[in-house]
Protein backbone atom coordinates (compact mmCIF):
# COMPACT_ATOMS: atom_id res chain seq x y z
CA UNK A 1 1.32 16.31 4.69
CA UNK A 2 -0.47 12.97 5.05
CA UNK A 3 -3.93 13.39 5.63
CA UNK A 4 -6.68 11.32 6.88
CA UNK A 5 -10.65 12.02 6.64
CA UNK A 6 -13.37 9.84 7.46
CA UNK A 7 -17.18 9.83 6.60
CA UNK A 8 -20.39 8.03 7.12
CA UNK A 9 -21.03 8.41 10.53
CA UNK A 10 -24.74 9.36 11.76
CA UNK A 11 -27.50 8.33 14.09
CA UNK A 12 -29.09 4.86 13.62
CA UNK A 13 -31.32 2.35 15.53
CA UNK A 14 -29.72 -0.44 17.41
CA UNK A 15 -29.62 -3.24 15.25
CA UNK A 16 -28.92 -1.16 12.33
CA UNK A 17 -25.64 -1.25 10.28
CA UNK A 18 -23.23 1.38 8.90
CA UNK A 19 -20.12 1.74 7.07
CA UNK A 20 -17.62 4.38 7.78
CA UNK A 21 -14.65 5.66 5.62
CA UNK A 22 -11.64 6.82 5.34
CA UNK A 23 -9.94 8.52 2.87
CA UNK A 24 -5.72 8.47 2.82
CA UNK A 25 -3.50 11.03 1.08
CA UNK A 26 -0.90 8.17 1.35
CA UNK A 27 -0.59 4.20 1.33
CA UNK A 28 -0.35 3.00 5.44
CA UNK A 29 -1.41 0.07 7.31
CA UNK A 30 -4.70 1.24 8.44
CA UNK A 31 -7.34 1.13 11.72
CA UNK A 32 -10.09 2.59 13.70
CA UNK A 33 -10.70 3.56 17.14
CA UNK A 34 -13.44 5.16 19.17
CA UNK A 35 -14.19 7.40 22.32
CA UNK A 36 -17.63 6.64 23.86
CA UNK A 37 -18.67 9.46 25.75
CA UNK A 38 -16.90 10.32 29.23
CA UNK A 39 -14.51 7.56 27.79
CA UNK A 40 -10.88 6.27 27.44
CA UNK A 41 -10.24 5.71 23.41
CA UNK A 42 -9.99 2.43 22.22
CA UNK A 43 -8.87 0.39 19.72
CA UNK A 44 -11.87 -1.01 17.32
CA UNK A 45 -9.53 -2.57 14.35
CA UNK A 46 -6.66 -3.07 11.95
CA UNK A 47 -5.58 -3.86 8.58
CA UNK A 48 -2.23 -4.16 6.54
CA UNK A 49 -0.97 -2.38 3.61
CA UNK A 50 -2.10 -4.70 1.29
CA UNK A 51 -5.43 -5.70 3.56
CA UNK A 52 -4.12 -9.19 3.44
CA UNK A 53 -5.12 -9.43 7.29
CA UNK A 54 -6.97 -7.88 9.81
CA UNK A 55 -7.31 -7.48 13.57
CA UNK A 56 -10.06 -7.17 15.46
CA UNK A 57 -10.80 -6.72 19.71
CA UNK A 58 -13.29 -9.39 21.24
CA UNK A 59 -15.58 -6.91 21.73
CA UNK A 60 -16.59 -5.96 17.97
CA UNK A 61 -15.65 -9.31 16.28
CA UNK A 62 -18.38 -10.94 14.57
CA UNK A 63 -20.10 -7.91 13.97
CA UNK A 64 -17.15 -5.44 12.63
CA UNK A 65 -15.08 -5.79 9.76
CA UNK A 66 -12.61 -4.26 7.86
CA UNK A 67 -11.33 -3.73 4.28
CA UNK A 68 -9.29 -1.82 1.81
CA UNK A 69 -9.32 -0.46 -1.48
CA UNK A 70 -5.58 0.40 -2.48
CA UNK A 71 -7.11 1.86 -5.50
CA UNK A 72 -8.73 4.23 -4.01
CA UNK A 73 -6.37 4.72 -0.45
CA UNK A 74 -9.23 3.96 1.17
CA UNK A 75 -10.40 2.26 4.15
CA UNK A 76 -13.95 0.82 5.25
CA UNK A 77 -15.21 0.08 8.97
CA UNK A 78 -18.57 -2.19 8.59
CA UNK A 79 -20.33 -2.02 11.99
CA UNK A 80 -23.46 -4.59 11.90
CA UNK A 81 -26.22 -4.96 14.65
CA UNK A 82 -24.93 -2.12 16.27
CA UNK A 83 -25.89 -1.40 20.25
CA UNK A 84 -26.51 1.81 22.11
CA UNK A 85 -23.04 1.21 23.54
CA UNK A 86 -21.22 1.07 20.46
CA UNK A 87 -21.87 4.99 21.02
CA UNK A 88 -18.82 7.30 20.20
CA UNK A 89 -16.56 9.31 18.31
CA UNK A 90 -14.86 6.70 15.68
CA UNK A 91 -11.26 8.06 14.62
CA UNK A 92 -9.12 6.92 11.77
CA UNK A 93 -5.68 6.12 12.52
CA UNK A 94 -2.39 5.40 10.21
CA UNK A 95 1.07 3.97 10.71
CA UNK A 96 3.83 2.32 8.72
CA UNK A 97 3.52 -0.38 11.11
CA UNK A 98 0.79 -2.50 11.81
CA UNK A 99 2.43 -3.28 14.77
CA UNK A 100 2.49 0.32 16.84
CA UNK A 101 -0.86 0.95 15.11
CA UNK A 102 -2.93 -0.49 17.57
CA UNK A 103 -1.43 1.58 20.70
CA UNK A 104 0.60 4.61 19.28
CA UNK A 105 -0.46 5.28 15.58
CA UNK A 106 1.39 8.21 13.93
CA UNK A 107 -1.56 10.01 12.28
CA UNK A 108 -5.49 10.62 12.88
CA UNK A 109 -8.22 11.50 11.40
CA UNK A 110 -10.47 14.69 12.75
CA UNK A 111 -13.51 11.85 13.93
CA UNK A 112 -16.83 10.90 12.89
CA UNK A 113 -19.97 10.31 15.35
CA UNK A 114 -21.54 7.64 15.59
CA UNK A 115 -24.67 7.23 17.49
CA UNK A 116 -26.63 4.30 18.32
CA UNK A 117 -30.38 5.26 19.66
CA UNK A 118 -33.83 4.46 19.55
């Protein structure tokens, strides 16, 4: 059974940056969403198989970015300058398709917080 399980969430300042992980029991196009409290989830990125391209919503580009380490079946969310409402519950996601991953992925992680705060 594929698994997914991400790390390195935690409380930091606004401004601040952080890098979560995830760690894959199998090779997948990858992404990331999040659930801000009292929240729909949304989609915060993508990235291929082979992490050849990314995709990223308006609202974290710029300051989010993605990458891969095949190596390793891992994936890495960099958040920079990071505001109180980047606040939430980031969730790994997994697909064979980078195409349904950003609106019906067929795995997920368990979640990591993430909280933004001064």
């Amino acid at each position: 059974q594929v698994q997914l399980v991400e790390s390195g969430g935690g409380v930091v300042q606004p401004g601040s940056s952080l890098k979560l992980t995830c760690a894959a029991s199998g090779r997948y196009a990858m992404g990331w969403f999040r659930q801000p409290p009292g929240k729909e989830r949304e989609f915060v990125g993508a990235i291929t198989l082979t992490g050849d391209k990314t995709y990223l919503p308006d609202s974290v580009k710029g300051r989010f970015t993605l990458s891969r380490d095949n190596t390793k079946n891992t994936v890495h969310l960099e958040m920079n300058n990071l505001k109180p409402e980047d606040t939430a519950v980031y969730y790994c996601a997994a697909d064979r398709s980078i195409v349904k991953l950003p609106t019906a992925p067929a795995l997920w992680g368990q979640g990591t917080q993430v909280t933004v705060s001064s």
